[in-house]
Amino acid sequence: MSNFTNLSTSVINASNKGNEYPSENFTGSTFNEPLDKITTLNNNTKREKVDGPNEQNEISEPHCLNVSRIVCIVNFLMKLILFDQKVEKLRKNVRNIVSLARLSLVLATLSIVIQLLPLTEAAEPLGNPYEILGVSRHATIQDIRKAYKHLVKEWHPDKTDHPAAENKFVEIIKAYELLTDPERRKKYDNHGITEEGMPRQRRDSSHFNMPDPLEDLFGGNFKFHYQNRDITLFHKMSITYRAFENMIVPKSYRNPQFILFYSDWCFACLQVEPTWRRLMDELEPLGVGLSTAHAEREPALARRLGIHSLPCLAVTFDGRTSVYKESLFSVQKVVEFLRSKFPYKLVQNINEDNMNTFLSGWFDNRVRALVFERRESARLRYLLMAFHHRDRVAFGFVQVGKSESASITTKYKVSGDLDTLLLFNENSEKPVACVSMKDIPSETMHNVIANNKFLTLPRLSNQAMLDSVCPPEWQRPRKRLCAILISQNSPVHDIARHKFRQAALESPYSIERVRYTYVYKETQPEFVSALSSGEGSPLDPLWHIVIIWRRDANHLKYEWLPNEWFQTNQGDAQWNETRQSLEQTIQRLLRISEALPYAAEVVELTDEHAQGTVGRLIGRALLAVDYISDSLTKEQLLPLLSVVATLLLIGAAGYGMSYLLTLEEASVQAQRAQCKDNTKSVPSQPQLRLHEVRAEKYNGLVRLLKPGCRTIILLVDAQSRLKLLPVFHRAVWPYRKNKTLMFGHLSLERGLEWYKKILSLSLPEQRELNVNPKNCVGTVLSLNGHRKYFCMYHAKHPECSKGKGSKRMERMTKQLSLRSDDAEAGAFIGFDSSSDSDVSHEETKNDILYQDKLLDGLPMWLDRLFEGSTHRYYVNYWPDFTAK
């Protein structure tokens, strides 16, 4: 710039050479001066020209024009220089703005990183604080403090030389701090958050909006619509697939678990955020678990639970998951959906009619609980409580203010203005615990039920009951004994159990030291056998008491009480002595120096409350119905019904065509049969087989006959065999299809002695008989092997003759038993005859009877045989058949 100024000055001086101008007019003047100074200079120049002498310094007209041009050029150059300076200044301002923007971006990035980084120092993740302190999840503050003081004394680094004492001491302190802080304890119970290595800020800190450093750059009028709804809440509560399997599903067997599926760029998920917060405020204090899952990061979990849209709410109940399909903006509908998923009749409605039945149903090994409210149905908090303790407590609901429940409220003095919870054990007249409040807190109910969840005399019905009543405590310095009564599920043993329950009530020891219980021998045979098969055991363990001390899950030490606990003829004095003996034995075994003498290894107890095969099938069918109802929508139901109807129609049409085809084949076969030759042989008919009675067939034909079966045999000899067998075959042929009858023939040469023996056994008095084999030919015997009697046919038998057969038979039988000198009296059954009979000539006329006429009356006798009108001769036993 200085060179350019000097050049301009030299140009002006050259143009004014030879003129007398004051040098100070231009000396030191620059083009940075104002234009009015230059204008003044031009006016002075003009005035000097007019006022000066004519002879000196005359300025011509062309010379003036040149000066004006030079001035214009100078003015233009001055403006150009000023513009260049403004451009340079603008460039500097732009550089400053870019630097400021970069700085703002860096500051914004740093602020975001600072927000994401934990504000506390990194530390080892804290384990389960309840297990560290050795307390239950429902432990009170006093129990936690008591356990903390005990553990601090035990694990203080100054009081123990254990190498892990320092770390254990720090864990105990952290666990105590967590459990004594209500908010941190609530977070851990609901989400498993220990807040170790996490910023300790409120969960709703997402409402706090950090100032945007770029807001001033882009203006203050732009504002994001959802800036007050932060998705970081969902991120904090998010779970993984493994967490669902290992935490959510096991918790769902005690408390329902809600899972909300979301994604990062889901604006509808942000709209649901206020409803989710309200659900957290209302359901988490009642014990309902709430968590979230990122659908894009956990696609396997979304597929398993059947999630097809976002946002989507699912509830895991008793290990099963159902998807909620109604509006997510209605808390009331969500609560109604939760109530619909509770098991059927989880809380039973109680009135005057069924109250005694409900309270006396403690034989299922559960305590009874009654909830009194003015509502028509139980509130959600009581349903959740009943679901949580369903294994140990059966809940009933009584609506206060109704006439059906007036006597119940009067009996137990229940206030109608407050909610009341009563707990009962075996005594239904007096509750063991009572709580009355306007809104009973869930924590209070948990504590009351935890202290009274067992009967006075509980039964060891499964392994969980054994672990709760008689837990293994080998590490504790003091023993915890269990006195077990061996009984059976019979009313006979109720008195013994009642006496044992009375002894438990009067026991001087607390339930933390000694527990009285009983077991059914028939339902837990392996457990009873393991205790009764060792040394010192009674021969029969029934009515006996065994005292056990569990070392671990499968090993225990025991001692049997020497005498039976109860006997039916036992008096009160004897029972008192037995009870004193029991208390003295327990007192002796509780000593530290005293050890139980015998050890045994037991297996896991059988679950007496498990469902049977039918129950499991019904449960699976109901689950399938629930799954179909949850999976199908109204739009999908109609196509499914149409598909099912189409399949049924196709099946019916196929069955109808198959039936018509079968009829057509039958008609074709009938026509073919008619066209065949009529001389075709007739199909074979059932054959009639006559068995010969021998020693090897005797048992099958007589002795081993089944009830209702009979064997009909014909007595023949060698001469009459060929003549009588065909006649006998024709007579019995109509009965060939009767499967209860068998037919045979007996050769008198082989079986005469057997025949004489059964005749002798049929007489009132035993005596030797002389039998003529010739007179026995043609006799037919019907033998009933099972009932040990026989019926007899013979042509000369009075029963087979016309007239007074029945009376004649009785008279002849009496005469045979009284007269031994008349051998002809029994000729009709084969007795040898030597003289005339005393019977009248009309009744005993001896007509000649030929051999081929012996079986003429057999068909008629068979008819009377099957009618049951023939006479029966009973024998005490069937004699042996010995062939000659």
PDB file of C-alpha atoms in Angstrom, residues 31 33-35 38-39 42 68-82:
ATOM      1  CA  PHE A  31      -5.382   8.892   0.279  1.00  0.00           C
ATOM      2  CA  GLU A  33      -7.870  11.434   4.361  1.00  0.00           C
ATOM      3  CA  PRO A  34     -11.464  12.474   3.737  1.00  0.00           C
ATOM      4  CA  LEU A  35     -12.662  13.588   0.355  1.00  0.00           C
ATOM      5  CA  ILE A  38      -9.208  16.962  -1.471  1.00  0.00           C
ATOM      6  CA  THR A  39     -12.094  19.140  -2.668  1.00  0.00           C
ATOM      7  CA  ASN A  42      -8.981  21.797  -5.813  1.00  0.00           C
ATOM      8  CA  SER A  68      -9.613  16.440 -12.508  1.00  0.00           C
ATOM      9  CA  ARG A  69      -9.046  13.069 -14.078  1.00  0.00           C
ATOM     10  CA  ILE A  70      -6.197  12.373 -11.769  1.00  0.00           C
ATOM     11  CA  VAL A  71      -8.399  13.250  -8.799  1.00  0.00           C
ATOM     12  CA  CYS A  72     -11.119  10.862  -9.987  1.00  0.00           C
ATOM     13  CA  ILE A  73      -8.590   8.097 -10.345  1.00  0.00           C
ATOM     14  CA  VAL A  74      -7.346   8.788  -6.892  1.00  0.00           C
ATOM     15  CA  ASN A  75     -10.897   8.713  -5.489  1.00  0.00           C
ATOM     16  CA  PHE A  76     -11.569   5.375  -7.217  1.00  0.00           C
ATOM     17  CA  LEU A  77      -8.365   3.922  -5.880  1.00  0.00           C
ATOM     18  CA  MET A  78      -9.251   5.098  -2.371  1.00  0.00           C
ATOM     19  CA  LYS A  79     -12.676   3.385  -2.556  1.00  0.00           C
ATOM     20  CA  LEU A  80     -11.067   0.223  -3.871  1.00  0.00           C
ATOM     21  CA  ILE A  81      -8.654   0.223  -0.952  1.00  0.00           C
ATOM     22  CA  LEU A  82     -11.492   0.720   1.544  1.00  0.00           C
TER      23      LEU A  82
END
